[in-house]
Coordinates of C-alpha atoms in Angstrom, one line a residue:
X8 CA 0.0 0.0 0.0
X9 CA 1.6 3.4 -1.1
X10 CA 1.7 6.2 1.4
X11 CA -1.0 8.0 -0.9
X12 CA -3.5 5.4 -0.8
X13 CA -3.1 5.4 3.0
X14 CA -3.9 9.5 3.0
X15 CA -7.1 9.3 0.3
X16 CA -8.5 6.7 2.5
X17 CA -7.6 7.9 6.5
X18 CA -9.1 11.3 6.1
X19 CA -7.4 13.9 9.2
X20 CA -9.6 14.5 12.2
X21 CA -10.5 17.7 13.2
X22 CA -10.4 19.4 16.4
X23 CA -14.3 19.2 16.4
X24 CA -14.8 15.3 16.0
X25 CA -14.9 12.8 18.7
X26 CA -11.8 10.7 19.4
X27 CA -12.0 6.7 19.1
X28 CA -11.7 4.4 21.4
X29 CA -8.6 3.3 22.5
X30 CA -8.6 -0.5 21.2
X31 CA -9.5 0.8 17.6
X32 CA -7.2 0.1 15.5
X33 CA -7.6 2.3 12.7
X34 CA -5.9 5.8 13.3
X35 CA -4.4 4.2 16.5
X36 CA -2.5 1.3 14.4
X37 CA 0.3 3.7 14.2
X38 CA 0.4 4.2 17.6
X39 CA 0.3 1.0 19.2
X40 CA 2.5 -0.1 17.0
X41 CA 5.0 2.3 18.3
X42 CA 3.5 1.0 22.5
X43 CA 5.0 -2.3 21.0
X44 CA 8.0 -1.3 19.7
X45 CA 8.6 0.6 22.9
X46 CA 7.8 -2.6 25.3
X47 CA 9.4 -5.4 23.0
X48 CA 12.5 -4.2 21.1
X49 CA 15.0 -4.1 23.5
X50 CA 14.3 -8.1 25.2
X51 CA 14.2 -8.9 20.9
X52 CA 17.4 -7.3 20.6
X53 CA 18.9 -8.9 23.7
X54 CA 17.1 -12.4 22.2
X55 CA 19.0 -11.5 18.3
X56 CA 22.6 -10.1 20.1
X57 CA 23.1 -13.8 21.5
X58 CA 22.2 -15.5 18.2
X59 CA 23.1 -13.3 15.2
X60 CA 26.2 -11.1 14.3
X61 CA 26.3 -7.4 15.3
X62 CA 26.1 -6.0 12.2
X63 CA 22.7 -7.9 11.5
X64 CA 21.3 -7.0 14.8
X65 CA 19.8 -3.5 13.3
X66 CA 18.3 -5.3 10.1
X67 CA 16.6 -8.5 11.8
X68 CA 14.8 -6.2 14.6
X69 CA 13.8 -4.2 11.4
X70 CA 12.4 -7.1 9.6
X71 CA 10.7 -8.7 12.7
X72 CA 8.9 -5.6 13.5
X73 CA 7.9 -5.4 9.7
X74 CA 6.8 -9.0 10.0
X75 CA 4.7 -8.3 13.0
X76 CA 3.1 -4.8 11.0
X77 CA 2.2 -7.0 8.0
X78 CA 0.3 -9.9 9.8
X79 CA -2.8 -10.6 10.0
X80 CA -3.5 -8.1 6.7
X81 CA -1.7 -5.2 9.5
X82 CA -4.2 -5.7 12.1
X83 CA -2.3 -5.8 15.3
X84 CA -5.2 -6.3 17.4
X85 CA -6.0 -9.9 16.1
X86 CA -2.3 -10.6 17.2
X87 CA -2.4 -11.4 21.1
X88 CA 1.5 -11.8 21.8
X89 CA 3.0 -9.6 19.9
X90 CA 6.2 -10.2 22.2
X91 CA 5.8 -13.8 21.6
X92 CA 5.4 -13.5 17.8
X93 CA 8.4 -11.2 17.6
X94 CA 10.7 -13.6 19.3
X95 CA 9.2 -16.8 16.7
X96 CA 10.0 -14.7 13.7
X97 CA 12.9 -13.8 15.0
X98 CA 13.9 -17.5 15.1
X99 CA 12.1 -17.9 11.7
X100 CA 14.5 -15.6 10.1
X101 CA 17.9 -16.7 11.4
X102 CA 17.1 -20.1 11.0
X103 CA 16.3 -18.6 7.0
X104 CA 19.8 -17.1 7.2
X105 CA 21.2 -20.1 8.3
X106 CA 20.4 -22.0 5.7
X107 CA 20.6 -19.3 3.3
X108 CA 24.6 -19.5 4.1
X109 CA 25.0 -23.2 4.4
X110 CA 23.7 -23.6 0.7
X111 CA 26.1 -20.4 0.1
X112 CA 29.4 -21.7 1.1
X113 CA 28.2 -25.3 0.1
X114 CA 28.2 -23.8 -3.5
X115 CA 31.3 -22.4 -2.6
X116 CA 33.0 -25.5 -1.3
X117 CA 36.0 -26.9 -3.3
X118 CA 37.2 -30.7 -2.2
X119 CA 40.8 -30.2 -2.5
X120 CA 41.7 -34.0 -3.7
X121 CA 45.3 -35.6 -3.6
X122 CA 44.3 -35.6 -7.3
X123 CA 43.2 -31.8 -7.1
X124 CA 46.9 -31.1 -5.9
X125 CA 48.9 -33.3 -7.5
X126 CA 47.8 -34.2 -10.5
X127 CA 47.7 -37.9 -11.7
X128 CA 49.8 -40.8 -10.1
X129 CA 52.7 -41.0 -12.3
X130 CA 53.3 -44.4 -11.4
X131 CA 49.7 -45.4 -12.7
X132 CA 50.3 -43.8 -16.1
X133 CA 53.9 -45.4 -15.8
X134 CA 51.6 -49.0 -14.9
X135 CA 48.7 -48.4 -17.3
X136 CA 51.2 -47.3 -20.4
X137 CA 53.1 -50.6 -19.8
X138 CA 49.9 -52.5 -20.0
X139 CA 48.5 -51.2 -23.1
X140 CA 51.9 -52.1 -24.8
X141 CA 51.8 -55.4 -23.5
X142 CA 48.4 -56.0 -24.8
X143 CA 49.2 -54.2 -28.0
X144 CA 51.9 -56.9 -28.4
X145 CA 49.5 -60.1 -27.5
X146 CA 47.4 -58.6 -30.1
X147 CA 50.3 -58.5 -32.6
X148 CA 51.1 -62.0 -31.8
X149 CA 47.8 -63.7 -32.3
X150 CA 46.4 -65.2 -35.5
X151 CA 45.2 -62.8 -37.9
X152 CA 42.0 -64.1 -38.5
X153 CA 41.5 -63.9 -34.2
X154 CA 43.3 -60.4 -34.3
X155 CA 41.3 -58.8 -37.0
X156 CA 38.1 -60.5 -34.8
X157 CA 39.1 -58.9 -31.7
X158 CA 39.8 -55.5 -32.8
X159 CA 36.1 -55.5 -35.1
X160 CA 34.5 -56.2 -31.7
X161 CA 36.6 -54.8 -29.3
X162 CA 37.2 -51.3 -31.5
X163 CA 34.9 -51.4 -33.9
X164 CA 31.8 -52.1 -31.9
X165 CA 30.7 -54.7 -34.3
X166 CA 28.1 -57.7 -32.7
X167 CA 29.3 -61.0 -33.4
X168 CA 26.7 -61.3 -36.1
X169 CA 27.8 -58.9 -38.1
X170 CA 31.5 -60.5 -37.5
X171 CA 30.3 -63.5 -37.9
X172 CA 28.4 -62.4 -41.6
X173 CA 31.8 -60.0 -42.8
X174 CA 34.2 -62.6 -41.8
X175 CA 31.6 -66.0 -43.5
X176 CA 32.1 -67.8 -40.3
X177 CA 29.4 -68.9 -37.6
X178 CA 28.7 -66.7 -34.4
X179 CA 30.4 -69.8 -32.8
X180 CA 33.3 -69.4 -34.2
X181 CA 33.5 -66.1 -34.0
X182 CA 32.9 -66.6 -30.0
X183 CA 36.1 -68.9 -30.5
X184 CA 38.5 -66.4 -31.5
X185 CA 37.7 -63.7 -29.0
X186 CA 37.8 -66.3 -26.5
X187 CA 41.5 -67.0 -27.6
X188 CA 42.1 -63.2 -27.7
X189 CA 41.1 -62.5 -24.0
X190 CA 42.8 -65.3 -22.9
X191 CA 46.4 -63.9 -24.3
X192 CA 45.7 -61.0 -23.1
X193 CA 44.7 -61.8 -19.3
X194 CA 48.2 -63.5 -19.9
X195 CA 49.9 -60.3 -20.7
X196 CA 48.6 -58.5 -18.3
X197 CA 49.1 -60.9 -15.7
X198 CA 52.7 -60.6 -16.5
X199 CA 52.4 -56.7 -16.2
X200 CA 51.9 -57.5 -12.2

């Protein structure tokens, strides 16, 4: 609600018209609001200054009180605790911050892994490079019929059908020669370790 809509609707009271009662809330919203602020800001301060930084304490009293002026569509007499209320919102809003900074720094967060630092085991390269030669070789050293099998399923992604139909052999025997390919090279990379 902008401050002119408030005036076009509240008009002023003159010095001739009768004064409300005291538990209206209309013209007197204002007023008790400030009676509140009076009775309940400094125990809500005392309640934030355990809990919250001390640069914060200024802004969360500010935003509870706000709270508090904004429920219940701003009618503070439907709100029978207001000290009570204050001090719930209160907890509302650091346990907001709270989480607000957890998901923060957790997007934040960098896992510094031995890997991070270090880079790659240069024994394992050393390990794995040595392996891939020693296969490479038992490749090299099998039949070429069960070599150029391999390397069409292995690298070539080819199903032993289609193997089976370019090479004019059965699936079986297809199945035969990789069978004779892993088993040289399980046996050169046994010998690797």
């Amino acid at each position: 609600m902008d401050f002119e809509d408030e005036q076009k609707r509240a008009p002023a009271l003159s010095s001739g018209d009768p004064v409300p009662p005291s538990d209206w809330t209309g013209f007197g919203s204002t007023a008790s609001m400030e009676a509140i602020y009076t009775a309940h800001q400094p125990a809500l301060a005392r309640f934030l200054r355990r809990r919250a930084p001390k640069q914060d304490l200024g802004d969360l009293v500010q935003e509870c009180f706000r709270r508090l002026a904004m429920a219940k569509g701003g009618k503070l007499a439907l709100i029978e605790k207001p000290g009570a209320y204050l001090v719930s919102t209160a907890r509302n809003l650091l346990t907001d911050r709270a989480r607000a900074d957890t998901a923060r720094l957790t997007s934040q967060h960098h896992s510094f892994e031995d890997e991070d630092i270090a880079g790659p085991d240069p024994h394992a390269a050393l390990e794995a490079r040595d392996t891939m030669r020693r296969v490479g070789e038992a490749i090299e050293k099998l039949k070429p019929q069960t070599g150029s099998i391999f390397v069409m399923h292995r690298f070539d992604g080819l199903s032993y059908e289609e193997i089976a139909t370019a090479k004019g052999i059965s699936v079986k025997g297809v199945e035969w020669h990789i069978a004779q390919a892993m088993i040289a090279i399980r046996k050169a990379r046994a010998d690797t370790k």
